[in-house]
Coordinates of C-alpha atoms in Angstrom, one line a residue:
M1 CA -30.5 62.8 17.5
T2 CA -28.9 61.4 20.6
W3 CA -26.3 61.5 23.3
I4 CA -22.8 60.8 21.9
A5 CA -20.6 60.9 25.1
I6 CA -20.7 60.5 28.9
A7 CA -17.9 60.8 31.4
D8 CA -17.7 60.6 35.1
R9 CA -15.1 59.5 37.7
E10 CA -15.7 55.8 37.0
N11 CA -15.6 55.6 33.2
A12 CA -16.0 57.5 30.0
R13 CA -17.7 56.6 26.7
F14 CA -17.7 58.2 23.3
E15 CA -19.7 56.9 20.3
A16 CA -19.8 59.0 17.1
R17 CA -23.0 57.2 16.1
G18 CA -24.6 57.8 19.5
L19 CA -24.5 55.9 22.7
S20 CA -27.7 54.1 21.7
G21 CA -26.5 53.5 18.2
A22 CA -29.3 55.7 16.9
R23 CA -27.4 58.5 15.3
A24 CA -27.4 58.6 11.5
G25 CA -24.6 59.8 9.2
A26 CA -20.9 59.4 9.0
D27 CA -18.7 58.9 12.0
D28 CA -15.7 60.9 10.6
P29 CA -14.1 62.4 13.8
G30 CA -13.4 65.6 11.8
Q31 CA -17.1 66.0 11.1
E32 CA -18.5 69.3 12.6
L33 CA -21.3 69.2 15.0
R34 CA -23.4 72.0 13.6
R35 CA -25.6 71.9 16.6
G36 CA -25.2 70.2 20.0
S37 CA -25.0 70.5 23.8
L38 CA -22.5 70.0 26.6
L39 CA -24.2 69.2 29.9
L40 CA -22.6 68.8 33.3
E41 CA -23.5 68.6 36.9
T42 CA -21.1 69.9 39.4
R43 CA -20.6 70.6 43.1
L44 CA -19.2 74.0 44.0
S45 CA -16.0 74.5 45.8
P46 CA -16.5 75.8 49.4
D47 CA -13.6 78.2 48.7
D48 CA -14.5 81.6 47.3
R49 CA -12.2 81.4 44.3
P50 CA -12.5 80.7 40.5
Q51 CA -12.9 77.0 39.8
L52 CA -12.0 75.4 36.5
L53 CA -14.8 72.9 35.8
L54 CA -14.1 71.8 32.3
G55 CA -11.3 72.4 29.8
L56 CA -10.0 71.4 26.4
E57 CA -6.7 72.4 24.7
R58 CA -5.8 71.3 21.2
G59 CA -2.8 73.1 19.7
F60 CA -0.9 72.8 16.5
E61 CA -3.3 72.8 13.5
H62 CA -6.5 72.9 15.6
G63 CA -5.8 76.0 17.6
L64 CA -8.7 75.1 19.9
S65 CA -9.3 76.2 23.5
F66 CA -12.5 75.6 25.6
M67 CA -12.8 76.6 29.3
L68 CA -15.8 76.6 31.6
K69 CA -15.2 78.1 35.1
A70 CA -17.3 78.7 38.2
L71 CA -17.0 82.2 39.6
P72 CA -16.8 83.4 43.2
G73 CA -20.2 84.8 44.2
G74 CA -22.2 82.5 42.0
G75 CA -21.9 82.2 38.2
V76 CA -20.0 80.7 35.4
T77 CA -17.8 81.9 32.5
L78 CA -17.3 80.2 29.2
V79 CA -14.5 80.9 26.7
H80 CA -14.3 79.0 23.4
S81 CA -11.8 79.8 20.7
R82 CA -10.6 78.3 17.5
G83 CA -8.1 80.2 15.5
E84 CA -9.3 83.8 15.2
A85 CA -12.8 83.0 16.3
M86 CA -13.8 83.4 19.9
L87 CA -16.9 83.2 22.1
H88 CA -17.0 84.5 25.6
A89 CA -19.9 84.6 28.0
T90 CA -20.5 85.1 31.7
L91 CA -23.7 84.1 33.5
R92 CA -24.6 84.8 37.1
H93 CA -27.2 83.1 39.4
D94 CA -28.6 83.9 42.8
A95 CA -26.0 82.2 44.9
E96 CA -26.8 84.4 47.8
A97 CA -30.4 83.3 48.1
Q98 CA -29.5 79.8 49.3
R99 CA -26.4 77.6 49.0
T100 CA -26.9 74.8 46.5
D101 CA -25.3 71.3 46.5
V102 CA -25.3 70.8 42.7
L103 CA -25.6 73.0 39.7
R104 CA -26.5 71.8 36.2
I105 CA -24.8 73.7 33.5
T106 CA -25.7 73.4 29.8
Y107 CA -23.9 75.0 26.8
S108 CA -25.8 74.5 23.5
W109 CA -25.0 75.8 20.1
D110 CA -26.7 76.0 16.6
R111 CA -24.2 77.1 14.0
D112 CA -26.9 77.0 11.2
H113 CA -28.8 79.7 13.0
D114 CA -25.8 81.5 14.5
W115 CA -26.7 81.3 18.2
A116 CA -25.7 79.6 21.4
R117 CA -27.1 79.4 24.9
L118 CA -25.5 79.1 28.3
V119 CA -27.7 77.9 31.1
I120 CA -27.4 77.4 34.9
E121 CA -30.0 75.3 36.6
R122 CA -30.5 75.0 40.3
P123 CA -32.4 71.8 40.6
D124 CA -33.0 72.2 44.3
M125 CA -34.9 75.4 43.7
A126 CA -36.3 74.6 40.2
R127 CA -34.8 77.8 38.9
S128 CA -33.0 78.4 35.6
F129 CA -30.8 81.3 34.4
Q130 CA -29.7 81.7 30.8
T131 CA -28.0 83.9 28.3
I132 CA -28.3 83.8 24.5
L133 CA -25.1 84.3 22.5
R134 CA -24.2 84.9 18.9
G135 CA -21.3 83.5 16.9
P136 CA -20.8 80.0 18.3
V137 CA -17.3 78.5 17.6
R138 CA -16.9 75.4 15.5
M139 CA -17.0 72.1 17.4
T140 CA -16.2 68.7 15.9
L141 CA -16.8 65.1 16.9
E142 CA -13.1 64.8 17.5
D143 CA -13.2 67.7 19.9
I144 CA -15.8 65.9 22.0
R145 CA -13.9 62.7 21.9
E146 CA -10.7 64.4 23.0
M147 CA -12.5 66.2 25.8
V148 CA -14.0 62.9 27.1
L149 CA -11.3 60.3 26.4
N150 CA -7.9 62.1 26.3
P151 CA -6.6 63.3 29.7
A152 CA -3.7 65.0 27.9
A153 CA -6.1 67.3 26.1
G154 CA -9.3 67.4 28.2
W155 CA -9.7 68.2 31.8
M156 CA -12.6 67.8 34.2
S157 CA -12.7 68.9 37.8
E158 CA -13.1 66.4 40.6
D159 CA -16.2 68.4 41.6
V160 CA -17.9 67.6 38.3
C161 CA -20.4 64.7 38.9
F162 CA -20.6 63.9 35.2
L163 CA -20.3 65.4 31.7
A164 CA -22.4 64.5 28.7
A165 CA -22.5 65.6 25.1
S166 CA -25.4 65.5 22.7
D167 CA -25.9 66.3 19.0
R168 CA -29.1 68.3 19.8
I169 CA -30.2 71.4 21.6
E170 CA -31.0 70.0 25.1
P171 CA -34.1 71.4 26.9
I172 CA -34.0 72.9 30.3
G173 CA -36.5 73.6 33.1
P174 CA -39.0 71.2 34.6
M175 CA -38.2 67.5 33.9
P176 CA -40.4 64.4 33.9
G177 CA -39.7 61.8 36.5
L178 CA -41.4 58.4 35.6
T179 CA -40.0 55.7 33.4
E180 CA -42.1 54.9 30.4
E181 CA -43.5 51.6 31.7
T182 CA -44.7 53.0 35.0
P183 CA -48.4 51.9 35.4
V184 CA -50.9 54.7 35.9
L185 CA -54.6 54.3 36.9
T186 CA -56.9 55.8 34.2
S187 CA -60.6 55.8 33.5
L188 CA -60.0 52.7 31.3
G189 CA -57.8 50.8 33.8
I190 CA -54.1 50.5 34.2
R191 CA -51.9 51.9 31.4
A192 CA -48.2 52.7 31.0
V193 CA -47.6 56.4 31.4
G194 CA -45.5 56.4 28.2
A195 CA -48.6 55.2 26.3
L196 CA -50.9 58.0 27.5
Q197 CA -52.1 60.7 25.1
R198 CA -53.6 64.1 25.4
G199 CA -57.3 63.8 26.5
D200 CA -56.9 60.5 28.4
L201 CA -58.4 60.6 31.9
V202 CA -56.3 59.7 34.9
E203 CA -57.6 59.2 38.5
T204 CA -56.1 61.6 41.0
L205 CA -55.6 61.3 44.8
E206 CA -58.7 63.4 45.4
G207 CA -60.7 60.7 43.5
S208 CA -61.5 62.9 40.5
L209 CA -60.7 62.2 36.8
Q210 CA -58.5 64.8 35.1
P211 CA -57.7 65.0 31.4
V212 CA -54.1 64.7 30.3
L213 CA -53.1 68.0 28.7
H214 CA -49.6 66.8 27.6
V215 CA -47.3 63.9 28.0
V216 CA -43.6 65.0 28.0
K217 CA -40.6 62.7 27.5
R218 CA -36.9 63.2 27.7
T219 CA -33.9 60.8 27.3
V220 CA -31.0 61.8 29.6
P221 CA -27.8 60.3 30.9
A222 CA -28.4 57.9 33.8
R223 CA -26.0 59.8 35.9
G224 CA -26.0 62.4 38.8
L225 CA -29.4 63.8 39.5
F226 CA -30.8 61.8 36.6
R227 CA -29.7 58.4 37.9
P228 CA -32.8 56.2 38.3
V229 CA -34.1 55.1 41.7
R230 CA -36.0 51.8 42.2
L231 CA -38.8 52.2 44.7
R232 CA -39.3 48.8 46.3
H233 CA -42.6 47.1 47.3
P234 CA -44.1 46.7 49.8
Y235 CA -43.0 50.1 51.0
F236 CA -45.5 52.9 50.8
G237 CA -48.2 50.4 49.6
L238 CA -46.4 49.5 46.4
K239 CA -47.7 46.3 44.8
A240 CA -44.6 46.2 42.5
D241 CA -41.3 48.0 42.1
I242 CA -41.3 51.1 40.1
V243 CA -38.3 53.0 38.7
V244 CA -38.3 56.8 38.9
A245 CA -36.1 59.8 38.7
P246 CA -34.4 60.9 42.0
Y247 CA -36.4 64.1 42.1
Q248 CA -39.8 62.3 41.5
R249 CA -41.9 62.8 44.7
I250 CA -44.3 60.3 46.1
V251 CA -47.3 61.1 48.3
V252 CA -47.5 59.5 51.7
G253 CA -50.4 59.8 54.1
G254 CA -52.0 58.2 57.1
S255 CA -52.2 58.6 60.9
R256 CA -48.5 58.2 61.5
V257 CA -47.7 61.0 58.9
E258 CA -50.2 63.3 60.5
Y259 CA -48.8 62.5 64.0
L260 CA -45.2 63.0 62.9
F261 CA -45.5 66.0 60.6
G262 CA -48.9 67.6 61.3
A263 CA -50.2 67.1 57.8
E264 CA -52.6 64.6 56.1
Q265 CA -50.1 63.9 53.3
V266 CA -46.4 64.7 52.7
L267 CA -44.2 64.5 49.6
V268 CA -41.1 62.4 49.6
P269 CA -38.4 62.7 46.9
A270 CA -37.2 59.3 45.8
S271 CA -33.6 60.4 46.3
H272 CA -34.2 60.7 50.1
L273 CA -35.1 57.0 50.4
V274 CA -31.9 55.4 49.0
K275 CA -30.2 55.4 52.4
G276 CA -32.9 53.2 53.8
S277 CA -34.5 50.0 52.7
A278 CA -37.3 51.4 50.6
A279 CA -35.2 52.3 47.5
V280 CA -32.0 51.6 45.7
R281 CA -30.2 53.3 42.9
E282 CA -30.2 51.6 39.5
R283 CA -26.8 50.7 38.0
D284 CA -25.5 49.7 34.6
Q285 CA -27.6 52.1 32.7
T286 CA -26.2 54.6 30.2
L287 CA -29.3 56.4 29.2
V288 CA -32.8 56.6 30.7
T289 CA -36.1 58.0 29.3
Y290 CA -38.4 59.7 31.7
C291 CA -41.9 60.9 31.0
Q292 CA -44.8 62.5 32.9
V293 CA -48.3 63.9 32.4
V294 CA -49.3 67.5 32.7
L295 CA -52.8 68.0 34.2
P296 CA -54.9 71.1 34.6
D297 CA -54.2 71.1 38.3
H298 CA -51.0 70.0 40.0
Q299 CA -52.2 66.6 41.3
A300 CA -51.0 63.1 42.2
V301 CA -51.9 59.9 40.3
Q302 CA -51.9 56.3 41.3
T303 CA -49.0 54.1 40.2
A304 CA -48.7 50.4 41.3
G305 CA -50.6 51.1 44.5
T306 CA -49.1 54.4 45.6
Y307 CA -49.5 58.0 44.5
V308 CA -46.9 60.1 42.7
E309 CA -46.8 63.8 41.9
T310 CA -47.5 64.8 38.3
M311 CA -45.6 67.4 36.4
D312 CA -45.4 70.8 38.2
V313 CA -45.0 73.4 35.4
G314 CA -45.4 76.3 37.8
R315 CA -45.9 79.6 35.9
I316 CA -43.5 78.8 33.1
R317 CA -45.8 80.2 30.5
R318 CA -45.3 83.6 32.0
K319 CA -41.5 83.3 31.3
P320 CA -41.2 83.4 27.5
D321 CA -37.4 82.9 27.3
I322 CA -37.4 79.9 29.7
L323 CA -40.5 78.5 28.1
K324 CA -38.9 78.6 24.7
S325 CA -35.9 76.7 26.0
S326 CA -37.9 74.1 27.9
L327 CA -39.5 70.8 27.0
F328 CA -42.7 72.8 26.4
G329 CA -41.2 75.2 23.9
H330 CA -42.9 73.6 20.9
L331 CA -46.4 73.6 22.6
P332 CA -48.9 76.4 22.2
R333 CA -48.6 78.6 25.3
N334 CA -52.3 78.7 25.9
T335 CA -52.4 74.9 26.3
L336 CA -50.2 75.1 29.4
P337 CA -51.8 75.4 32.9
E338 CA -50.5 77.4 35.8
H339 CA -49.6 75.5 38.9
R340 CA -49.1 76.9 42.4
G341 CA -46.4 74.5 43.6
A342 CA -46.4 71.6 46.0
A343 CA -49.8 71.0 47.7
Y344 CA -48.2 69.1 50.6
P345 CA -45.1 69.6 52.8
V346 CA -41.9 68.1 51.3
L347 CA -39.9 65.9 53.7
G348 CA -36.2 66.3 54.2
D349 CA -33.6 63.5 53.8
Y350 CA -33.6 62.2 57.5
E351 CA -37.4 62.6 57.9
A352 CA -38.0 60.5 54.7
I353 CA -35.7 57.7 55.9
V354 CA -37.4 57.5 59.3
L355 CA -40.8 57.4 57.7
S356 CA -39.9 54.7 55.1
E357 CA -38.5 52.4 57.8
Q358 CA -41.7 52.6 59.8
R359 CA -44.1 52.0 56.8
A360 CA -42.9 48.6 55.5
A361 CA -45.8 46.3 55.2

């Protein structure tokens, strides 16, 4: 199971056998996708009006229409019809709580089990909203191809950062942020995070050894809020470059940090560093696999000379619906810890750039 299409303002790709060439089976464009997902990230229009984000119209013998709209006041509506069959859903989110720059929207369907799911994620607040639907409408490989490659049939708003299609039910919620080869200090020495297993002991910032409860992995489009960031040595004590997700946070401490921010350590999202010299965005990647460890406590582990935050699962085990839809949905609920959020202050964009420029070795 794999991603089969990606589109943004620069280019678009569709491969019936998968963008990584890993998808088995025939590549007949008329083949139905019995299960799959459409994922997009979008900026919201500042105007308080309905905003068509994604559309597909195929008339004649197809009789197909697909529309995804952003609604004034915070929310999205989806209408998918084919012939006499129709699916309609509206999902709201807490737009009034805080204006967000980017929303992640995922529509997934499973025709074999007669259900679908519409999800809005607010990555800036680590919040998810979802609704479960019945009676998903038939979708084919050709529909996905037309949506991505044919401007006469498919339409994507200029506010959409990227669109991707998968032939699986894509998970939501907390996401891992380290690439698989990232070195992590364990009780047995340096090991790649992707090679760690449940029960392995990793060294934390506090100097203790904590057991790995789970190692989670996910392959995603290398676009938008998933586009990898290369953190460059010698900034922040790095002995070698590491590649992480934009939302992965590193721990920075020292006398200058305490002087500037009044805390022994602070957390810096990798995305905040790309405007300075400490980090650059990776290019020419289609897909990227991220992984991360889940520890009993929300801690930081050493990677290539610096410390990075481990997976923060919050209290997701108290939210059965979100838990079921997440990367942890297949895990026994009693094996998941409860985390209390970030242990240190999180720097803003400008603060992070100033700090990185002053800490080059």
